[in-house]
Amino acid sequence: MPAPPDTMIDNEVYSRIADTWWTEDSVLCLLRHHLNPCRFDYFEEVLEQRLGKKLANCRVLDVGCGGGFLTEEFAKRGCEVVGVDPSAESIEVARAHAAQSGLDITYHVGYAENLPCDDASFDVICCCDVLEHVQDIEQVIADASRALKPDGVYCFDTVNRTFISWLFYIKIAQEWSLTSYIPENLHDWRMFVRPKELETLFQNNGMAAQDFIGMGPNINGIRVVRELRRLKTGKIDFRGFADQMKTIRTRDMACSYMGYATKV
């Protein structure tokens, strides 16, 4: 499943704004304060409560780690953690912040399609905000399967390819001048991934999907647009926006969703 040849997605944006990964008033702070608590809580629950793994005994690979938001959460739980990202600028920021925080994390510049690691070397692979950005998603899943130990766990989140995701992530968040808040061409709707497609990719590459669950805001759509207008007009900053709109688990997978698969 290669990306469309005429895709307009701009993954270089993460290098251009890498110095804002840990800045409170930046679009990237939304990942830290708006998304991260929901998805890390879910992954922690899956690993410890559902699967009975002790995090402190796990070796974790964070694929597409960016500035290290999820990477640091795993490290704080005592995991041996490795972070990989194609953006050298983001990796530099992640290393500096880990050192500043007293966390022992190994970071590498690398790609999800060709992970810089040995076969069967990780108990857990975390892949968030990545699958909707890659050029060859099947190769990404295949290489993750290669890197996972037997019975290893693949934790992920991504965006569904639906009318709702097109309306929100493309039109409202990216294109409409009255509400847009993310960089131009950050997403290409054609690269979003339906859960059934992802389930098939897992099956074809030695993994089994175990759970899919929706992610969404804790406020209704009208209020989301209202808060975006406040953001656009300077009445609140990005941190204020994140505080107003937390991500929660939901049964509705029409927009964003997360889940996990296990190595067969």
Short mmCIF file of C-alpha atoms in Angstrom, two decimals, residues 17-259:
data_model
loop_
_atom_site.label_atom_id
_atom_site.label_comp_id
_atom_site.label_asym_id
_atom_site.label_seq_id
_atom_site.Cartn_x
_atom_site.Cartn_y
_atom_site.Cartn_z
CA ILE A 17 9.49 23.62 13.88
CA ALA A 18 11.56 21.14 15.92
CA ASP A 19 12.66 23.81 18.38
CA THR A 20 9.02 24.13 19.53
CA TRP A 21 8.48 20.51 20.60
CA TRP A 22 8.54 21.41 24.28
CA THR A 23 7.22 24.96 23.94
CA GLU A 24 3.90 25.58 25.67
CA ASP A 25 2.43 27.90 23.02
CA SER A 26 2.99 25.89 19.84
CA VAL A 27 0.91 23.55 17.72
CA LEU A 28 3.10 20.67 18.94
CA CYS A 29 2.03 21.26 22.53
CA LEU A 30 -1.37 19.91 21.46
CA LEU A 31 0.21 16.48 21.06
CA ARG A 32 1.67 16.69 24.54
CA HIS A 33 -1.32 18.05 26.45
CA HIS A 34 -4.30 17.18 24.23
CA LEU A 35 -3.43 13.70 22.90
CA ASN A 36 -0.67 12.18 24.99
CA PRO A 37 -2.52 11.58 28.28
CA CYS A 38 -5.32 9.65 26.57
CA ARG A 39 -3.16 7.39 24.46
CA PHE A 40 -0.45 6.71 27.03
CA ASP A 41 -3.05 5.83 29.68
CA TYR A 42 -4.59 3.38 27.20
CA PHE A 43 -1.25 1.79 26.27
CA GLU A 44 -0.28 1.48 29.94
CA GLU A 45 -3.62 -0.18 30.71
CA VAL A 46 -3.24 -2.60 27.79
CA LEU A 47 0.29 -3.61 28.68
CA GLU A 48 -0.06 -3.93 32.44
CA GLN A 49 -3.71 -4.78 33.09
CA ARG A 50 -4.84 -6.65 29.99
CA LEU A 51 -1.58 -8.37 29.06
CA GLY A 52 0.04 -8.61 32.48
CA LYS A 53 3.36 -7.09 31.44
CA LYS A 54 5.50 -5.21 33.93
CA LEU A 55 6.56 -2.02 32.18
CA ALA A 56 9.83 -1.83 34.07
CA ASN A 57 10.82 -5.12 32.41
CA CYS A 58 9.93 -4.01 28.88
CA ARG A 59 12.20 -2.85 26.11
CA VAL A 60 10.23 -0.26 24.13
CA LEU A 61 10.78 1.26 20.68
CA ASP A 62 9.01 4.56 19.97
CA VAL A 63 8.73 4.89 16.19
CA GLY A 64 8.28 8.47 14.99
CA CYS A 65 9.17 9.73 18.46
CA GLY A 66 9.48 13.39 17.51
CA GLY A 67 10.60 15.41 20.50
CA GLY A 68 10.09 12.49 22.86
CA PHE A 69 6.63 12.94 24.41
CA LEU A 70 5.68 9.25 24.55
CA THR A 71 9.30 8.14 24.79
CA GLU A 72 9.74 9.99 28.05
CA GLU A 73 6.50 8.61 29.50
CA PHE A 74 7.73 5.05 28.97
CA ALA A 75 11.16 5.95 30.38
CA LYS A 76 9.54 7.39 33.52
CA ARG A 77 7.87 4.00 34.06
CA GLY A 78 11.28 2.31 34.12
CA CYS A 79 11.31 0.93 30.59
CA GLU A 80 14.45 0.63 28.50
CA VAL A 81 13.44 2.95 25.67
CA VAL A 82 14.73 3.68 22.19
CA GLY A 83 13.29 6.50 20.08
CA VAL A 84 13.54 6.69 16.28
CA ASP A 85 12.54 9.58 14.03
CA PRO A 86 13.49 10.70 10.50
CA SER A 87 13.92 14.31 11.66
CA ALA A 88 17.48 14.88 12.86
CA GLU A 89 16.39 18.22 14.31
CA SER A 90 13.65 16.55 16.37
CA ILE A 91 16.06 13.88 17.61
CA GLU A 92 18.48 16.58 18.74
CA VAL A 93 15.70 18.25 20.74
CA ALA A 94 14.59 14.91 22.20
CA ARG A 95 18.12 14.06 23.34
CA ALA A 96 18.56 17.46 24.97
CA HIS A 97 15.24 17.28 26.80
CA ALA A 98 15.89 13.73 28.05
CA ALA A 99 19.28 14.82 29.41
CA GLN A 100 17.71 17.86 31.04
CA SER A 101 15.07 15.60 32.63
CA GLY A 102 17.60 13.03 33.83
CA LEU A 103 16.15 10.26 31.66
CA ASP A 104 18.27 7.53 30.08
CA ILE A 105 16.88 7.22 26.54
CA THR A 106 18.64 6.15 23.36
CA TYR A 107 17.68 8.12 20.25
CA HIS A 108 18.43 7.39 16.59
CA VAL A 109 17.67 9.14 13.32
CA GLY A 110 15.89 6.51 11.27
CA TYR A 111 12.81 5.56 9.29
CA ALA A 112 9.81 3.41 10.17
CA GLU A 113 10.26 1.48 6.92
CA ASN A 114 13.82 0.44 7.86
CA LEU A 115 14.22 0.47 11.63
CA PRO A 116 17.80 0.68 12.93
CA CYS A 117 17.50 -2.38 15.19
CA ASP A 118 18.02 -6.13 15.30
CA ASP A 119 15.32 -8.71 14.69
CA ALA A 120 13.11 -9.65 17.66
CA SER A 121 14.68 -7.02 19.91
CA PHE A 122 11.68 -5.20 21.47
CA ASP A 123 8.84 -6.20 23.77
CA VAL A 124 6.75 -3.19 22.75
CA ILE A 125 6.70 -0.93 19.72
CA CYS A 126 4.77 2.33 19.94
CA CYS A 127 3.84 4.05 16.68
CA CYS A 128 1.75 7.21 17.08
CA ASP A 129 1.01 9.99 14.58
CA VAL A 130 3.00 8.01 12.02
CA LEU A 131 0.94 5.59 9.92
CA GLU A 132 -0.95 8.40 8.16
CA HIS A 133 2.35 10.04 7.16
CA VAL A 134 4.45 7.19 5.73
CA GLN A 135 5.08 6.41 2.07
CA ASP A 136 4.74 2.61 2.41
CA ILE A 137 2.57 1.56 5.33
CA GLU A 138 2.88 -2.16 4.58
CA GLN A 139 6.67 -1.95 4.84
CA VAL A 140 6.28 -0.04 8.12
CA ILE A 141 4.13 -2.83 9.58
CA ALA A 142 6.44 -5.53 8.18
CA ASP A 143 9.55 -4.00 9.72
CA ALA A 144 7.81 -3.50 13.06
CA SER A 145 6.89 -7.19 13.04
CA ARG A 146 10.52 -8.03 12.34
CA ALA A 147 11.69 -5.95 15.31
CA LEU A 148 9.14 -7.33 17.79
CA LYS A 149 9.89 -10.29 20.01
CA PRO A 150 7.46 -13.25 19.93
CA ASP A 151 4.28 -12.16 21.77
CA GLY A 152 5.48 -8.56 21.45
CA VAL A 153 2.92 -5.74 21.39
CA TYR A 154 2.42 -3.08 18.73
CA CYS A 155 0.65 0.02 20.11
CA PHE A 156 -0.55 2.67 17.65
CA ASP A 157 -2.85 5.52 16.85
CA THR A 158 -3.80 6.93 13.47
CA VAL A 159 -6.62 8.60 11.51
CA ASN A 160 -9.53 6.86 9.80
CA ARG A 161 -10.34 7.62 6.15
CA THR A 162 -13.92 8.86 6.36
CA PHE A 163 -15.98 11.91 5.46
CA ILE A 164 -15.74 13.07 9.09
CA SER A 165 -11.93 12.89 9.10
CA TRP A 166 -11.81 14.77 5.78
CA LEU A 167 -14.09 17.47 7.18
CA PHE A 168 -12.14 17.93 10.40
CA TYR A 169 -8.48 17.17 9.66
CA ILE A 170 -8.39 18.53 6.12
CA LYS A 171 -11.01 21.27 5.83
CA ILE A 172 -11.46 22.62 9.39
CA ALA A 173 -7.98 22.00 10.80
CA GLN A 174 -5.86 22.57 7.71
CA GLU A 175 -7.58 24.52 4.91
CA TRP A 176 -10.33 26.84 6.11
CA SER A 177 -8.78 30.16 7.07
CA LEU A 178 -11.29 30.87 9.85
CA THR A 179 -10.43 27.67 11.74
CA SER A 180 -7.15 26.20 10.45
CA TYR A 181 -4.50 25.63 13.11
CA ILE A 182 -2.09 23.02 11.72
CA PRO A 183 0.55 23.57 9.01
CA GLU A 184 -0.50 23.36 5.37
CA ASN A 185 -0.20 19.88 3.82
CA LEU A 186 0.47 18.20 7.16
CA HIS A 187 -2.12 15.59 6.19
CA ASP A 188 -3.33 14.03 2.96
CA TRP A 189 -6.77 12.41 3.37
CA ARG A 190 -5.88 9.63 0.93
CA MET A 191 -3.16 8.45 3.32
CA PHE A 192 -5.53 7.98 6.25
CA VAL A 193 -6.04 4.33 7.21
CA ARG A 194 -9.26 2.43 7.79
CA PRO A 195 -9.23 -0.04 10.71
CA LYS A 196 -10.07 -2.96 8.42
CA GLU A 197 -7.12 -2.09 6.18
CA LEU A 198 -4.81 -1.98 9.17
CA GLU A 199 -6.16 -5.29 10.46
CA THR A 200 -5.34 -6.89 7.10
CA LEU A 201 -1.83 -5.44 7.15
CA PHE A 202 -1.27 -6.97 10.57
CA GLN A 203 -2.53 -10.36 9.39
CA ASN A 204 -0.25 -10.25 6.35
CA ASN A 205 2.81 -9.52 8.48
CA GLY A 206 2.68 -11.94 11.38
CA MET A 207 0.60 -9.91 13.81
CA ALA A 208 -2.97 -10.08 15.05
CA ALA A 209 -5.12 -7.01 15.77
CA GLN A 210 -6.50 -7.18 19.31
CA ASP A 211 -8.33 -3.90 19.84
CA PHE A 212 -9.44 -0.73 18.09
CA ILE A 213 -10.95 2.17 20.01
CA GLY A 214 -11.91 5.68 18.98
CA MET A 215 -10.35 8.92 20.18
CA GLY A 216 -12.20 12.19 20.25
CA PRO A 217 -12.63 15.53 22.03
CA ASN A 218 -14.48 15.78 25.33
CA ILE A 219 -16.57 18.63 23.91
CA ASN A 220 -19.05 18.71 21.02
CA GLY A 221 -18.23 19.81 17.47
CA ILE A 222 -19.82 23.24 17.79
CA ARG A 223 -17.70 24.05 20.81
CA VAL A 224 -14.58 22.73 19.06
CA VAL A 225 -15.15 25.24 16.25
CA ARG A 226 -15.84 27.99 18.79
CA GLU A 227 -12.56 27.27 20.60
CA LEU A 228 -10.72 27.23 17.27
CA ARG A 229 -12.11 30.69 16.51
CA ARG A 230 -10.85 31.88 19.91
CA LEU A 231 -7.44 30.42 19.07
CA LYS A 232 -7.39 32.09 15.65
CA THR A 233 -8.35 35.48 17.08
CA GLY A 234 -5.75 35.35 19.86
CA LYS A 235 -8.17 34.99 22.76
CA ILE A 236 -6.45 31.77 23.84
CA ASP A 237 -3.08 30.25 22.99
CA PHE A 238 -2.34 26.63 22.01
CA ARG A 239 -1.96 25.56 25.63
CA GLY A 240 -5.28 27.16 26.46
CA PHE A 241 -6.87 25.38 23.52
CA ALA A 242 -5.42 22.05 24.69
CA ASP A 243 -6.80 22.66 28.17
CA GLN A 244 -10.27 23.32 26.77
CA MET A 245 -10.34 20.23 24.53
CA LYS A 246 -9.00 17.00 26.03
CA THR A 247 -8.89 13.75 24.06
CA ILE A 248 -10.90 10.89 25.51
CA ARG A 249 -11.67 7.31 24.49
CA THR A 250 -14.85 6.84 22.49
CA ARG A 251 -16.68 4.11 20.59
CA ASP A 252 -16.75 6.39 17.54
CA MET A 253 -13.79 5.68 15.24
CA ALA A 254 -14.90 7.99 12.43
CA CYS A 255 -11.96 10.33 13.00
CA SER A 256 -9.01 9.19 15.13
CA TYR A 257 -8.51 5.78 16.69
CA MET A 258 -5.91 3.75 18.54
CA GLY A 259 -5.34 0.13 19.39
#
